[in-house]
PDB file of C-alpha atoms in Angstrom:
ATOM      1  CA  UNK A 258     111.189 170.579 128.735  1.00 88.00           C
ATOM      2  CA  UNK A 259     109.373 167.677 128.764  1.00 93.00           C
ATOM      3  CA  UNK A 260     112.893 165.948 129.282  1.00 96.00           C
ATOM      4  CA  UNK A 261     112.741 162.759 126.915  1.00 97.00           C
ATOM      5  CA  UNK A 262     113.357 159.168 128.366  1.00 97.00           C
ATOM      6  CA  UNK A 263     114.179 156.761 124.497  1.00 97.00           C
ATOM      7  CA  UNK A 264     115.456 153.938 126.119  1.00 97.00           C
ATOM      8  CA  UNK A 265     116.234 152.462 129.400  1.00 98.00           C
ATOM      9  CA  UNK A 266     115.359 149.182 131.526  1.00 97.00           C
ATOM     10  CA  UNK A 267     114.140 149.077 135.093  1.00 97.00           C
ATOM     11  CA  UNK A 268     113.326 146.470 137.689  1.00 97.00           C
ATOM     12  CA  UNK A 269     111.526 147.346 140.460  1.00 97.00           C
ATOM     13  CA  UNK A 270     110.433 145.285 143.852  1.00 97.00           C
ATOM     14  CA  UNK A 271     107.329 146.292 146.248  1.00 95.00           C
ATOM     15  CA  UNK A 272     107.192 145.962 149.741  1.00 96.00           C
ATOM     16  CA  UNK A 273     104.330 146.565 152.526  1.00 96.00           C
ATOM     17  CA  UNK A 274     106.002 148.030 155.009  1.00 97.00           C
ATOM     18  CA  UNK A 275     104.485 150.221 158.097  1.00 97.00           C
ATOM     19  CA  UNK A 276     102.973 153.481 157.267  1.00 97.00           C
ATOM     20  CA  UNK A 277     104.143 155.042 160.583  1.00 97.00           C
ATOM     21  CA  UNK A 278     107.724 154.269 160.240  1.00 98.00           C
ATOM     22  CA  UNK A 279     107.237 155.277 156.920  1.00 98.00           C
ATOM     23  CA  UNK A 280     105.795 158.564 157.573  1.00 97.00           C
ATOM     24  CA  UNK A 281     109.057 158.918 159.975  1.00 97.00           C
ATOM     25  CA  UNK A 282     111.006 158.998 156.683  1.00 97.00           C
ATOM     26  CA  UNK A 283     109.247 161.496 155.158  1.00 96.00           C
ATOM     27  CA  UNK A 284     110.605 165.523 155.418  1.00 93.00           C
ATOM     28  CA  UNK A 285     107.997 167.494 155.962  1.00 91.00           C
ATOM     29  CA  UNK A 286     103.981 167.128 156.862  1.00 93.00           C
ATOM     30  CA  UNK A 287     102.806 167.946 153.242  1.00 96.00           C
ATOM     31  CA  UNK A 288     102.019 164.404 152.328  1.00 97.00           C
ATOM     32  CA  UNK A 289     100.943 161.527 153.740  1.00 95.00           C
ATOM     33  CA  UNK A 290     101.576 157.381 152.972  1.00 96.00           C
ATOM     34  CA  UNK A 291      98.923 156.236 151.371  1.00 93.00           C
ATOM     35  CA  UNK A 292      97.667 153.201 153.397  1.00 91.00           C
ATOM     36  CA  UNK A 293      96.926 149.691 151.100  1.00 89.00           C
ATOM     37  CA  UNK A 294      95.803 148.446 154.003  1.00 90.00           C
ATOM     38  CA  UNK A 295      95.310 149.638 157.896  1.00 92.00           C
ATOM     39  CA  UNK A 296      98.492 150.759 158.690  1.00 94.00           C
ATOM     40  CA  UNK A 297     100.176 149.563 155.893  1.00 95.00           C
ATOM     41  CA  UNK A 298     101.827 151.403 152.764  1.00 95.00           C
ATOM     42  CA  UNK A 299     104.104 150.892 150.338  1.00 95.00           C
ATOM     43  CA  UNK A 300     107.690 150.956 149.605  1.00 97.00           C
ATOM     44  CA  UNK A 301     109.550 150.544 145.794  1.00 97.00           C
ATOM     45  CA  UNK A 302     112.702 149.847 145.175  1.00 98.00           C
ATOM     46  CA  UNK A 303     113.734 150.451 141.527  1.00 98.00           C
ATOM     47  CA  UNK A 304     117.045 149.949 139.828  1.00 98.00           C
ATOM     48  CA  UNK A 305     117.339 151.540 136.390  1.00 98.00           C
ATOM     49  CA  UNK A 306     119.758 151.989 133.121  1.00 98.00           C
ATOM     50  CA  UNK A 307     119.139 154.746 131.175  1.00 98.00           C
ATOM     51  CA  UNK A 308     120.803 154.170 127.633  1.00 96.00           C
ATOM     52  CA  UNK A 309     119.520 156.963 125.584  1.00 97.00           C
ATOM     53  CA  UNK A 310     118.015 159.617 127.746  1.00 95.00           C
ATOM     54  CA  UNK A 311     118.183 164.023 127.559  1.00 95.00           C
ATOM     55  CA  UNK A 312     120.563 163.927 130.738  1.00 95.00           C
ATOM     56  CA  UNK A 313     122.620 161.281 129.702  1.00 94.00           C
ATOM     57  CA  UNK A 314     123.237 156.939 129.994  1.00 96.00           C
ATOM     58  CA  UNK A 315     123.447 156.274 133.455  1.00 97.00           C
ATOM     59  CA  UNK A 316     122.717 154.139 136.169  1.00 98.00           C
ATOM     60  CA  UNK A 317     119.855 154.662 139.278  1.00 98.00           C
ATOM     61  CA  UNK A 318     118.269 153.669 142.034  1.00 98.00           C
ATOM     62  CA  UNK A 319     115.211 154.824 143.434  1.00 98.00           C
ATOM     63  CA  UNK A 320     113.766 154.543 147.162  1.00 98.00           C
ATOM     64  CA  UNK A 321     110.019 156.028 146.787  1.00 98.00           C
ATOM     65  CA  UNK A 322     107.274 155.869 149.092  1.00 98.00           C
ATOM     66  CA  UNK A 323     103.406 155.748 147.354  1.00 95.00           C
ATOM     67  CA  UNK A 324     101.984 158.834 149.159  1.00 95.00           C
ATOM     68  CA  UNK A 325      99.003 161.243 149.037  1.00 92.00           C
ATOM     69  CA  UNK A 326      98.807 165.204 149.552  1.00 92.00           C
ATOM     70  CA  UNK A 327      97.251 165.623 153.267  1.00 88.00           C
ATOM     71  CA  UNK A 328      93.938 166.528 152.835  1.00 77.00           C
ATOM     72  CA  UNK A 329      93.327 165.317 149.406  1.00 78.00           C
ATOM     73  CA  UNK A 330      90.433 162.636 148.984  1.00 65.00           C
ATOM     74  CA  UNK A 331      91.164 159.024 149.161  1.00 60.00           C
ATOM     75  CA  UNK A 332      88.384 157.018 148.122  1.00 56.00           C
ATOM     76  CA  UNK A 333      87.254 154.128 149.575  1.00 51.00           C
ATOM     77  CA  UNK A 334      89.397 153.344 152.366  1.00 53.00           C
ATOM     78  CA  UNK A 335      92.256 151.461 151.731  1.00 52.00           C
ATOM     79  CA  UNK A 336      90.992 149.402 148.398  1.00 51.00           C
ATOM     80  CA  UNK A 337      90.952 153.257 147.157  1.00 49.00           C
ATOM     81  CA  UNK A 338      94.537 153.167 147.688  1.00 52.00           C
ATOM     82  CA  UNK A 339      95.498 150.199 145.642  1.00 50.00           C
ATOM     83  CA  UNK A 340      93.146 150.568 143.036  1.00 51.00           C
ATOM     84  CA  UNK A 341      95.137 154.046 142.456  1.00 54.00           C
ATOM     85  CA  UNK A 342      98.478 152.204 142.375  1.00 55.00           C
ATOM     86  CA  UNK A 343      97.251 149.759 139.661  1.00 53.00           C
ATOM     87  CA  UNK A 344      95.735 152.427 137.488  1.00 53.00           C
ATOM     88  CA  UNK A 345      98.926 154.563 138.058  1.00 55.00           C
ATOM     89  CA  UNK A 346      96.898 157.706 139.852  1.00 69.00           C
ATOM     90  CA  UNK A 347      99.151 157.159 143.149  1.00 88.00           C
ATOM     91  CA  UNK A 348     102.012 159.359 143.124  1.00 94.00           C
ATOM     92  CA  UNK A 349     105.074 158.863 144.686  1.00 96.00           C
ATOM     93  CA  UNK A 350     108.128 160.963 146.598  1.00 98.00           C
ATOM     94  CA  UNK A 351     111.487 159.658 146.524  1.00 98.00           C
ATOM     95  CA  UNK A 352     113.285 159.376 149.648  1.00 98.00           C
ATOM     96  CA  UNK A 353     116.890 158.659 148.030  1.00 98.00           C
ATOM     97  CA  UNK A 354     118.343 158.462 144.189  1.00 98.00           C
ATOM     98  CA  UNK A 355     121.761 157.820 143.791  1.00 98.00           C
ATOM     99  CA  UNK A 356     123.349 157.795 140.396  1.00 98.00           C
ATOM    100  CA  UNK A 357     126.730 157.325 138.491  1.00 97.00           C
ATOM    101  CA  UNK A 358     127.166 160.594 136.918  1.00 97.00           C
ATOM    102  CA  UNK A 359     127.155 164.228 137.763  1.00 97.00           C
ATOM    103  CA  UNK A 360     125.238 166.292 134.940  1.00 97.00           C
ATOM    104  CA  UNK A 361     122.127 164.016 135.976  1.00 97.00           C
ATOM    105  CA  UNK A 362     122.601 164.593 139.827  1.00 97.00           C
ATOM    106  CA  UNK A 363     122.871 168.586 138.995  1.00 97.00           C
ATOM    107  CA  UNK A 364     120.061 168.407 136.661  1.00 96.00           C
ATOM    108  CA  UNK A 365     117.609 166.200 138.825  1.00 97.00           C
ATOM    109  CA  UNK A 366     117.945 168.869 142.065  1.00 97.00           C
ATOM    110  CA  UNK A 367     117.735 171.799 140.410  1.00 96.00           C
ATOM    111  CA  UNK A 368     114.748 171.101 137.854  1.00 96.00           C
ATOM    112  CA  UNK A 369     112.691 168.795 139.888  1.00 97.00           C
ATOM    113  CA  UNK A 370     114.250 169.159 143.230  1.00 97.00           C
ATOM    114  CA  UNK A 371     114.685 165.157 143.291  1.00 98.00           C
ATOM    115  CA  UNK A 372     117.441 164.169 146.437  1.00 97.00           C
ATOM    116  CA  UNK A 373     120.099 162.855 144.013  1.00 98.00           C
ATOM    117  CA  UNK A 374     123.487 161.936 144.766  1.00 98.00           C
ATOM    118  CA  UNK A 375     126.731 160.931 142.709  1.00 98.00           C
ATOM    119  CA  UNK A 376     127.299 157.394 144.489  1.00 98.00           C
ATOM    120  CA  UNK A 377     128.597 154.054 142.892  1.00 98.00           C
ATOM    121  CA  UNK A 378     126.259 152.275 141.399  1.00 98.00           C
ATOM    122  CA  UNK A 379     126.349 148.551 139.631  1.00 98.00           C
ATOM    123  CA  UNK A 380     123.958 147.391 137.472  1.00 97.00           C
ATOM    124  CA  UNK A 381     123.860 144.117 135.614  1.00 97.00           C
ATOM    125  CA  UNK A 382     120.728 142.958 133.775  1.00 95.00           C
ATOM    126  CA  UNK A 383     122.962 139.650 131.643  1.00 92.00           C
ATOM    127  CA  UNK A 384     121.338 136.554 132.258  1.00 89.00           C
ATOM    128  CA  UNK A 385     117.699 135.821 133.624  1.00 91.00           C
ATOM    129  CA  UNK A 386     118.154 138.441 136.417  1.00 96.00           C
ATOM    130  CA  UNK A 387     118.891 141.940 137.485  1.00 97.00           C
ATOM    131  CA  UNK A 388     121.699 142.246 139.880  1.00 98.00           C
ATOM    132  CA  UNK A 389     122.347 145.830 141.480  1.00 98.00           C
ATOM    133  CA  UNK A 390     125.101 146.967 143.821  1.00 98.00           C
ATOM    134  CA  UNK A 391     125.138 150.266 145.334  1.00 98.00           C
ATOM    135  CA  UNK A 392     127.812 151.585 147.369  1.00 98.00           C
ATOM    136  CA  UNK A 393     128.084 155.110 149.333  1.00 98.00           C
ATOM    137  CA  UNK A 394     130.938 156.866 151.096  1.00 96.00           C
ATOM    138  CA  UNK A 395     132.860 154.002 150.992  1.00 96.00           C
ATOM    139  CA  UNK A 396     129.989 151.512 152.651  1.00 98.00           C
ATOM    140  CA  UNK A 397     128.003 149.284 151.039  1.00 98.00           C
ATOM    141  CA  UNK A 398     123.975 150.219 151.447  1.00 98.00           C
ATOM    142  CA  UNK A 399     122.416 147.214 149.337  1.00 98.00           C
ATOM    143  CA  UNK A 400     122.459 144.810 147.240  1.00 98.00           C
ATOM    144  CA  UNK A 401     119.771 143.153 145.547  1.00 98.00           C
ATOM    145  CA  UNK A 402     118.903 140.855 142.608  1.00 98.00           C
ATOM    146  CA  UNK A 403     115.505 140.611 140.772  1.00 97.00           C
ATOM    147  CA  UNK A 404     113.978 138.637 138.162  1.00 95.00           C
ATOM    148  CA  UNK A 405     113.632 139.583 134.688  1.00 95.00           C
ATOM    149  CA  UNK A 406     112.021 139.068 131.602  1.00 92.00           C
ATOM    150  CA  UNK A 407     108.771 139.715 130.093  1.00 92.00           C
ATOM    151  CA  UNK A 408     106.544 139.492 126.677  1.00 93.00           C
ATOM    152  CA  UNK A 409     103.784 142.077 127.533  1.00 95.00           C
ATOM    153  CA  UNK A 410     103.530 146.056 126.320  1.00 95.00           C
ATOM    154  CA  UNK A 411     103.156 148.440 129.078  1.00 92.00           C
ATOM    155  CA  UNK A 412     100.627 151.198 127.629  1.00 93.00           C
ATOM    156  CA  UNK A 413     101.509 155.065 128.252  1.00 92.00           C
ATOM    157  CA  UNK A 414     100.661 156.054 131.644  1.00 91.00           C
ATOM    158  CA  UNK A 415     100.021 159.416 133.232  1.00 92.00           C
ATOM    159  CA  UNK A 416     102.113 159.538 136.911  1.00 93.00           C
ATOM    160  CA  UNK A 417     103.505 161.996 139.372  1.00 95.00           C
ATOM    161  CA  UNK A 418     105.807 162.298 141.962  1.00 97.00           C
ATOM    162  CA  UNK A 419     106.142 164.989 144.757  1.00 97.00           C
ATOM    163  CA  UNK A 420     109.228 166.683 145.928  1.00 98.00           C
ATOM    164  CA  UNK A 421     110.566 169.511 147.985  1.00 97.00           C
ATOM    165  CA  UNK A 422     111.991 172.539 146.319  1.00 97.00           C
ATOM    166  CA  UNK A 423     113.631 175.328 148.199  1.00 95.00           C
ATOM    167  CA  UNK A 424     111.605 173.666 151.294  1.00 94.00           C
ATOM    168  CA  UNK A 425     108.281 173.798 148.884  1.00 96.00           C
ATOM    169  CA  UNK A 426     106.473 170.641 147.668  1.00 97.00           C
ATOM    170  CA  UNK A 427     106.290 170.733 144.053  1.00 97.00           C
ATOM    171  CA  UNK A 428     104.817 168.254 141.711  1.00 97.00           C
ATOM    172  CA  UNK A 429     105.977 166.748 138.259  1.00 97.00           C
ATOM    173  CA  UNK A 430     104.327 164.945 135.740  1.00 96.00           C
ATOM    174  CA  UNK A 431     105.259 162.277 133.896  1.00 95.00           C
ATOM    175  CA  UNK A 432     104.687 159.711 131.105  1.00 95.00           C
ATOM    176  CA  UNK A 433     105.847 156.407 130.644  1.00 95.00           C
ATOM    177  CA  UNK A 434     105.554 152.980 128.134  1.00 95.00           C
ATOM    178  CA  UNK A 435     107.365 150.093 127.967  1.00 96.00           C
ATOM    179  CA  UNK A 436     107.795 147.007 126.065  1.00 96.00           C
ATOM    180  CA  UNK A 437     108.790 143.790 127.448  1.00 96.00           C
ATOM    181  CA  UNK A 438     106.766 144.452 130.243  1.00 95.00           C
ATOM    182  CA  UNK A 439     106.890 140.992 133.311  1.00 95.00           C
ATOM    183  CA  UNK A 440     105.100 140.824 136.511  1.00 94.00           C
ATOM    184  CA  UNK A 441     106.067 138.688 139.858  1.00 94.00           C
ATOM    185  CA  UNK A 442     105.231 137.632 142.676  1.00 94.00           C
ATOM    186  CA  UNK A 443     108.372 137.613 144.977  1.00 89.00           C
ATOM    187  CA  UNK A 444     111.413 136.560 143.956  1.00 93.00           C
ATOM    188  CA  UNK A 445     113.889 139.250 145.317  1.00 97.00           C
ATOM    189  CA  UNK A 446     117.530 138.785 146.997  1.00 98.00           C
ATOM    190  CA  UNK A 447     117.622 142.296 149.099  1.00 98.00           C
ATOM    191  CA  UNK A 448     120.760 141.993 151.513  1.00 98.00           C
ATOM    192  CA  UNK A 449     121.570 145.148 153.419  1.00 98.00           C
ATOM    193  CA  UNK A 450     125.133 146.964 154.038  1.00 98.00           C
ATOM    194  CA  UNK A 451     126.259 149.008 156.958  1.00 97.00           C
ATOM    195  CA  UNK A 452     125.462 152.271 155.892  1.00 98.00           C
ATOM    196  CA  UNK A 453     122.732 154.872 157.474  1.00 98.00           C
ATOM    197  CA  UNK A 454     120.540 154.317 154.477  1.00 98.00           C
ATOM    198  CA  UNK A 455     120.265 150.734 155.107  1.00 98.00           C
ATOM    199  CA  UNK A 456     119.318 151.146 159.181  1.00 98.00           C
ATOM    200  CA  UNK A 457     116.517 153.300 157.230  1.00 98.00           C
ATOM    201  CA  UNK A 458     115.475 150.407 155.571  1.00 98.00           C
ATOM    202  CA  UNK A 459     115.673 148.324 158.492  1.00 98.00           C
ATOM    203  CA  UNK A 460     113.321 150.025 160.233  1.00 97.00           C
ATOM    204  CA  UNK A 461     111.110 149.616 157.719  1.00 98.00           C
ATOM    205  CA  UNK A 462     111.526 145.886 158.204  1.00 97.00           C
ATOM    206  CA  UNK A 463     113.609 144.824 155.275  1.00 98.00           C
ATOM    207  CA  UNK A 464     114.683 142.858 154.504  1.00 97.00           C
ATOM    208  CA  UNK A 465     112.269 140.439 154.059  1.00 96.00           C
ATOM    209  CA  UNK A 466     109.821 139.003 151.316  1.00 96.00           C
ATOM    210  CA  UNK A 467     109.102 141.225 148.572  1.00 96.00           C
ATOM    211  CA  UNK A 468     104.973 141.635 147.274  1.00 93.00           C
ATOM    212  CA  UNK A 469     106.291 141.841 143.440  1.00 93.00           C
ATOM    213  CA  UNK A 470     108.416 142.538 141.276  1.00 96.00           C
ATOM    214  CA  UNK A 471     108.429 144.440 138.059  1.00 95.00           C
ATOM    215  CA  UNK A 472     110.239 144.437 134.862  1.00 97.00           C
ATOM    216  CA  UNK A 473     110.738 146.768 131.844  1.00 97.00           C
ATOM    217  CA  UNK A 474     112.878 146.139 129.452  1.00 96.00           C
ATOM    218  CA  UNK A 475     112.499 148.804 126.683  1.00 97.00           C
ATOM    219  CA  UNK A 476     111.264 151.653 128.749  1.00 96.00           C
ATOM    220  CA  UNK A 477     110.292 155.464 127.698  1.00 97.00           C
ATOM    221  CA  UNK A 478     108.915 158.018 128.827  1.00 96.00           C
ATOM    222  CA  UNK A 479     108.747 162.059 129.306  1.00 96.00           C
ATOM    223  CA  UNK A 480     108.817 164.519 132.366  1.00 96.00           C
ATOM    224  CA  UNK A 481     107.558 167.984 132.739  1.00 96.00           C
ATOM    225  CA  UNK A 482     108.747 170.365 134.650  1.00 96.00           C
ATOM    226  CA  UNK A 483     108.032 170.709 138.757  1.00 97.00           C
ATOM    227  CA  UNK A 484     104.770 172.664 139.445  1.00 97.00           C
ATOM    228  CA  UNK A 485     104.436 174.280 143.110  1.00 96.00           C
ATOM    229  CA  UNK A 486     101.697 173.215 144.905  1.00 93.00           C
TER     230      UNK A 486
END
């Protein structure tokens, strides 16, 4: 450790989405959404290639909630909250992470206790958008497309993201910098399949208009190992 990140590419879409069905979604009482607005949090949806990475090239998609640790300070209500996602100090916990190879999937549990799984997973990024495919015991779960492009460097950024080791909440810290850094407003194709996942995001209300979207098209970055809380 730190687990180096040299290259990869990401596109990422926000939605406001309720906190309480949210906080349905989450698996334990540890943390709490972290409400934008009253009763209103967020919800990412981030499709990644990793070309040159310590766990290998490979392809992910990440379902992540912006969440705080129960009982930890929050600010000024609700402009707290998205002033903290701006400047990067809201951390996340991901609520699914497929990807396309096994070392990664054996590697992400066991280090950082992240809910991977070995699904299928398409990712396209030729032509002015992203197009991602992801399929899971045979069923499709989503499918969504998301402009690209950008001219702007992304500076290094300090973030973390909670998860649940042996039934503990750990956190890890990370870094990350990009070049080719675009921001949008809207834009996404989200359709929905007919697996479980997807009724999760239906409850949520997808799928429906996107807040933004988010493009990096050089990307790196570092991780540390999981600290117990």
């Amino acid at each position: 450790m730190p687990c180096h990140v040299r290259d990869a590419c990401s596109a990422t879409a926000t939605w406001m989405v309720s906190a309480k069905a949210a906080q349905a979604l989450l698996p334990g009482p540890e943390l709490e959404i972290a409400e934008v607005l009253p009763g209103r949090g967020l919800l990412s949806i981030a499709c990644i290639e990793y070309r040159d990475n310590d766990l290998g090239d490979y392809n992910e998609v990440s379902i992540a909630f912006f969440v705080r640790k129960r009982g930890d300070r929050a600010g000024i209500p609700f402009l707290g909250a998205a002033v903290d996602m701006m400047k990067g100090r809201l951390a996340t916990h991901i609520i699914h992470l497929p990807v396309n190879q096994s070392f990664t999937c054996e590697a992400g549990r066991v280090i950082w206790g992240f809910p991977k799984t070995v699904d299928e997973i398409d990712f396209d990024t030729t032509g002015d958008r992203a197009r991602c495919v992801w399929n899971k015991d045979g069923q499709n779960v989503l499918k969504i497309s998301l402009p690209i492009g950008g001219t702007r460097n992304l500076p290094e950024q300090e973030l973390s993201t909670y998860s649940y080791i042996d039934g503990a909440l750990h956190e890890t810290s990370f870094v990350s910098s990009a070049e080719n850094f675009g921001v949008r407003m809207g834009g996404v194709h989200l359709a929905l399949g007919a697996h479980p996942i997807a009724d999760e995001l239906r409850s949520l209300g997808l799928p429906k208009p996107a807040m933004m979207t988010m493009w990096l098209g050089k990307m790196r970055g570092e991780s540390e190992a999981a600290r117990r809380c």
